[in-house]
Amino acid sequence: EIVMTQSPATLSVSPGEGATLSCRASKSVSRNLAWYQQKPGQAPRLLIYDTSARATGIPARFSGSGGGTEFTLTISSLQSEDFAVYYCQQYDSWPPLTFGGGTKVEI
Amino acid sequence: QVQLVQSGAAVKKPGSSVKVSCKASGGNFATGVFSWVRQAPGQGFEWIGGMMGYYGTAIYAQKFRGRVLITTDDSTTTVYMELSSLTSEDTAVYFCARGPVDIQTSMLFLEYWGQGTLVTVSS
């Protein structure tokens, strides 16, 4: 099973600033990595797939990069609605699909 | 567009079973790739298993094999997840999710999500 590790656990950012979130895989997942955003009481929303492709309707301030075992989600200028928990997920080797533990982006 | 609507919250006794439904609309249901994922209170996500409609095959995480059953009903476009031998550790929100509609033969990212179903296991 591929273990996904996210850092930091919590990121404190001011509105308008940028944020960089990291995700590391225990073995290479090529570029088969997705990012999700989850707000309290809601289902996750797909942001990024295939490492860097934005899902439908996702603003350009969200971007993904990386490959192999190291991945990054960058939010260029945080808006109030971006404060949430972000998860990465690999789909290179399954079963099982596996998720990182999440990064909470707080004000 | 794809929509997934799940059944309501459930409270179960330890040792019992729960069956959660997920009504899908939009996309080709019969060839869809569906997953069940759970989230314990304050925790991250755990993939339980999925159904690959194109092959008519369910695939399960090793942890849940033997006590989970994922089925579909094409006539009602509904996916079901039944989990047995419940313990307090199964208390979680259970989500159904679907992969991209144009990919029928692989588990990938989860593009569409249901609203979640809270399952509470308590004596």
Short mmCIF file of C-alpha atoms in Angstrom, two decimals:
data_model
loop_
_atom_site.label_atom_id
_atom_site.label_comp_id
_atom_site.label_asym_id
_atom_site.label_seq_id
_atom_site.Cartn_x
_atom_site.Cartn_y
_atom_site.Cartn_z
CA GLU A 1 0.00 0.00 0.00
CA ILE A 2 1.32 3.42 -0.91
CA VAL A 3 1.43 5.77 2.07
CA MET A 4 0.79 9.45 1.40
CA THR A 5 2.22 12.03 3.81
CA GLN A 6 1.22 15.68 3.78
CA SER A 7 2.98 18.64 5.34
CA PRO A 8 2.52 20.81 7.18
CA ALA A 9 -0.48 19.61 9.17
CA THR A 10 -1.59 23.22 9.61
CA LEU A 11 -0.67 26.29 7.61
CA SER A 12 -1.49 29.77 8.89
CA VAL A 13 -1.83 32.30 6.08
CA SER A 14 -3.24 35.78 5.68
CA PRO A 15 -5.77 36.52 2.93
CA GLY A 16 -3.99 37.59 -0.24
CA GLU A 17 -0.85 35.64 0.61
CA GLY A 18 0.25 32.51 -1.17
CA ALA A 19 0.35 28.99 0.24
CA THR A 20 2.40 25.93 -0.64
CA LEU A 21 1.23 22.49 0.47
CA SER A 22 3.33 19.34 0.13
CA CYS A 23 2.46 15.71 -0.43
CA ARG A 24 4.95 12.85 -0.44
CA ALA A 25 4.36 9.27 -1.59
CA SER A 26 6.14 6.25 -0.09
CA LYS A 27 6.93 5.07 -3.61
CA SER A 28 6.61 6.61 -7.03
CA VAL A 29 3.06 7.29 -8.23
CA SER A 30 4.24 8.82 -11.50
CA ARG A 31 1.87 11.77 -12.06
CA ASN A 32 -1.22 9.94 -10.85
CA LEU A 33 -2.06 12.32 -8.06
CA ALA A 34 -5.12 14.40 -7.21
CA TRP A 35 -5.85 17.18 -4.74
CA TYR A 36 -9.15 17.84 -2.96
CA GLN A 37 -10.53 20.66 -0.86
CA GLN A 38 -12.91 19.97 2.01
CA LYS A 39 -14.82 22.49 4.08
CA PRO A 40 -16.52 21.60 7.39
CA GLY A 41 -19.64 19.51 6.94
CA GLN A 42 -19.15 19.17 3.19
CA ALA A 43 -18.01 16.50 0.78
CA PRO A 44 -14.57 16.96 -0.76
CA ARG A 45 -14.24 18.88 -4.02
CA LEU A 46 -11.78 17.79 -6.69
CA LEU A 47 -9.28 20.56 -7.43
CA ILE A 48 -6.42 18.98 -9.38
CA TYR A 49 -5.90 15.66 -11.13
CA ASP A 50 -2.97 14.14 -13.01
CA THR A 51 -0.69 16.29 -10.80
CA SER A 52 -1.39 19.58 -12.56
CA ALA A 53 -4.71 19.55 -14.44
CA ARG A 54 -7.37 21.77 -12.89
CA ALA A 55 -10.82 20.24 -12.52
CA THR A 56 -13.82 21.93 -14.07
CA GLY A 57 -14.54 25.33 -12.54
CA ILE A 58 -11.41 25.51 -10.40
CA PRO A 59 -9.81 28.98 -10.38
CA ALA A 60 -6.37 29.50 -11.88
CA ARG A 61 -4.92 30.49 -8.49
CA PHE A 62 -4.79 26.75 -7.72
CA SER A 63 -1.90 24.94 -9.35
CA GLY A 64 -0.24 21.58 -8.89
CA SER A 65 3.24 20.36 -9.68
CA GLY A 66 5.64 17.52 -9.06
CA GLY A 67 5.98 13.89 -9.99
CA GLY A 68 7.27 10.57 -8.68
CA THR A 69 7.15 10.93 -4.91
CA GLU A 70 7.04 14.70 -4.34
CA PHE A 71 4.07 16.90 -5.12
CA THR A 72 3.00 20.47 -4.39
CA LEU A 73 -0.29 22.32 -4.38
CA THR A 74 0.13 26.07 -4.65
CA ILE A 75 -2.57 28.63 -3.98
CA SER A 76 -1.30 31.90 -5.37
CA SER A 77 -3.40 34.44 -3.45
CA LEU A 78 -5.69 33.07 -0.78
CA GLN A 79 -9.29 34.16 -0.83
CA SER A 80 -11.59 33.80 2.17
CA GLU A 81 -13.28 30.80 0.60
CA ASP A 82 -9.95 28.94 0.31
CA PHE A 83 -9.58 28.36 4.04
CA ALA A 84 -10.24 24.64 4.28
CA VAL A 85 -8.52 21.27 4.57
CA TYR A 86 -6.66 19.94 1.54
CA TYR A 87 -5.97 16.28 0.80
CA CYS A 88 -3.86 14.53 -1.78
CA GLN A 89 -4.73 11.11 -3.21
CA GLN A 90 -2.76 8.67 -5.35
CA TYR A 91 -4.32 6.45 -7.98
CA ASP A 92 -1.24 4.91 -9.50
CA SER A 93 -1.32 1.68 -7.51
CA TRP A 94 -4.59 0.21 -6.28
CA PRO A 95 -6.27 -1.29 -4.44
CA PRO A 96 -6.33 0.62 -2.29
CA LEU A 97 -6.63 4.22 -3.37
CA THR A 98 -4.84 6.14 -0.62
CA PHE A 99 -5.07 9.65 0.76
CA GLY A 100 -2.78 11.92 2.69
CA GLY A 101 -3.70 13.01 6.19
CA GLY A 102 -4.57 16.53 5.11
CA THR A 103 -3.29 20.08 5.52
CA LYS A 104 -5.53 22.60 7.21
CA VAL A 105 -5.15 26.10 5.79
CA GLU A 106 -6.27 28.59 8.41
CA ILE A 107 -6.30 32.33 8.79
CA GLN B 1 -23.83 16.37 -15.02
CA VAL B 2 -23.41 13.58 -12.50
CA GLN B 3 -25.18 13.78 -9.16
CA LEU B 4 -24.93 11.32 -6.30
CA VAL B 5 -27.55 11.32 -3.54
CA GLN B 6 -26.98 9.09 -0.53
CA SER B 7 -29.34 7.61 2.03
CA GLY B 8 -29.79 9.19 5.43
CA ALA B 9 -27.93 8.80 8.69
CA ALA B 10 -28.04 5.50 10.53
CA VAL B 11 -27.46 4.38 14.10
CA LYS B 12 -26.42 0.76 14.51
CA LYS B 13 -25.60 -1.62 17.33
CA PRO B 14 -22.17 -3.27 17.55
CA GLY B 15 -22.14 -6.53 15.63
CA SER B 16 -24.89 -5.48 13.24
CA SER B 17 -24.73 -4.44 9.59
CA VAL B 18 -25.46 -1.24 7.70
CA LYS B 19 -26.38 -0.76 4.06
CA VAL B 20 -25.87 2.68 2.55
CA SER B 21 -27.29 3.60 -0.84
CA CYS B 22 -26.11 6.09 -3.44
CA LYS B 23 -28.53 7.10 -6.21
CA ALA B 24 -26.67 8.26 -9.32
CA SER B 25 -27.95 10.45 -12.12
CA GLY B 26 -26.15 11.63 -15.24
CA GLY B 27 -23.38 9.80 -17.04
CA ASN B 28 -23.51 6.17 -18.09
CA PHE B 29 -24.28 4.32 -14.87
CA ALA B 30 -23.65 0.80 -16.17
CA THR B 31 -20.02 1.49 -17.08
CA GLY B 32 -19.25 3.90 -14.26
CA VAL B 33 -16.44 3.49 -11.73
CA PHE B 34 -17.74 4.10 -8.21
CA SER B 35 -15.92 4.16 -4.90
CA TRP B 36 -16.90 4.17 -1.24
CA VAL B 37 -14.71 6.25 1.08
CA ARG B 38 -15.16 6.90 4.77
CA GLN B 39 -14.04 9.65 7.12
CA ALA B 40 -14.00 9.05 10.86
CA PRO B 41 -14.69 12.11 13.05
CA GLY B 42 -11.86 14.62 12.69
CA GLN B 43 -9.86 12.23 10.51
CA GLY B 44 -8.80 11.81 6.90
CA PHE B 45 -10.16 9.56 4.20
CA GLU B 46 -10.08 5.78 3.96
CA TRP B 47 -10.97 3.99 0.74
CA ILE B 48 -13.23 1.01 1.37
CA GLY B 49 -13.69 -0.32 -2.13
CA GLY B 50 -15.31 0.28 -5.46
CA MET B 51 -17.31 -1.06 -8.35
CA MET B 52 -16.10 -1.09 -11.92
CA GLY B 53 -19.27 -1.31 -13.93
CA TYR B 54 -17.55 -2.03 -17.24
CA TYR B 55 -16.24 -5.30 -15.80
CA GLY B 56 -19.06 -5.83 -13.36
CA THR B 57 -16.44 -6.29 -10.67
CA ALA B 58 -16.18 -5.01 -7.12
CA ILE B 59 -12.75 -4.37 -5.64
CA TYR B 60 -12.11 -4.02 -1.91
CA ALA B 61 -9.39 -2.74 0.33
CA GLN B 62 -7.70 -5.61 2.14
CA LYS B 63 -8.77 -4.17 5.50
CA PHE B 64 -12.46 -4.56 4.67
CA ARG B 65 -12.48 -7.79 2.69
CA GLY B 66 -14.84 -10.31 4.17
CA ARG B 67 -17.15 -7.81 5.78
CA VAL B 68 -18.03 -5.38 2.97
CA LEU B 69 -20.16 -5.88 -0.09
CA ILE B 70 -20.56 -3.31 -2.87
CA THR B 71 -23.34 -3.88 -5.37
CA THR B 72 -25.21 -1.96 -8.03
CA ASP B 73 -28.74 -1.95 -9.34
CA ASP B 74 -28.77 -0.79 -12.95
CA SER B 75 -32.56 -0.50 -12.99
CA THR B 76 -32.49 2.20 -10.32
CA THR B 77 -28.95 3.49 -11.00
CA THR B 78 -28.09 2.94 -7.36
CA VAL B 79 -24.85 1.78 -5.76
CA TYR B 80 -24.93 0.06 -2.38
CA MET B 81 -22.31 -0.52 0.29
CA GLU B 82 -23.07 -3.01 3.04
CA LEU B 83 -20.68 -3.26 5.98
CA SER B 84 -21.12 -6.01 8.56
CA SER B 85 -19.77 -6.86 12.02
CA LEU B 86 -19.82 -3.20 12.98
CA THR B 87 -17.77 -1.85 15.87
CA SER B 88 -17.43 1.64 17.30
CA GLU B 89 -14.41 2.12 15.03
CA ASP B 90 -16.77 2.06 12.04
CA THR B 91 -18.43 5.26 13.21
CA ALA B 92 -17.78 7.64 10.32
CA VAL B 93 -19.25 9.58 7.45
CA TYR B 94 -19.44 7.32 4.41
CA PHE B 95 -19.15 8.89 0.97
CA CYS B 96 -19.85 7.43 -2.42
CA ALA B 97 -17.90 8.94 -5.27
CA ARG B 98 -17.48 8.48 -8.98
CA GLY B 99 -14.51 8.79 -11.27
CA PRO B 100 -14.55 10.71 -14.54
CA VAL B 101 -17.40 9.62 -16.80
CA ASP B 102 -15.14 8.98 -19.78
CA ILE B 103 -12.89 6.53 -17.92
CA GLN B 104 -14.47 3.14 -17.48
CA THR B 105 -11.65 0.74 -16.84
CA SER B 106 -9.59 2.12 -13.97
CA MET B 107 -9.83 3.51 -10.47
CA LEU B 108 -8.70 7.10 -10.68
CA PHE B 109 -9.43 10.37 -8.95
CA LEU B 110 -12.90 10.98 -7.57
CA GLU B 111 -14.61 13.68 -9.57
CA TYR B 112 -18.13 13.48 -8.18
CA TRP B 113 -19.13 12.96 -4.55
CA GLY B 114 -22.30 12.24 -2.66
CA GLN B 115 -23.23 14.35 0.33
CA GLY B 116 -22.11 11.71 2.83
CA THR B 117 -23.97 9.44 5.24
CA LEU B 118 -23.19 9.44 8.96
CA VAL B 119 -23.13 5.95 10.41
CA THR B 120 -22.93 5.82 14.18
CA VAL B 121 -22.20 2.53 15.91
CA SER B 122 -23.22 2.58 19.53
CA SER B 123 -24.71 0.25 22.07
#
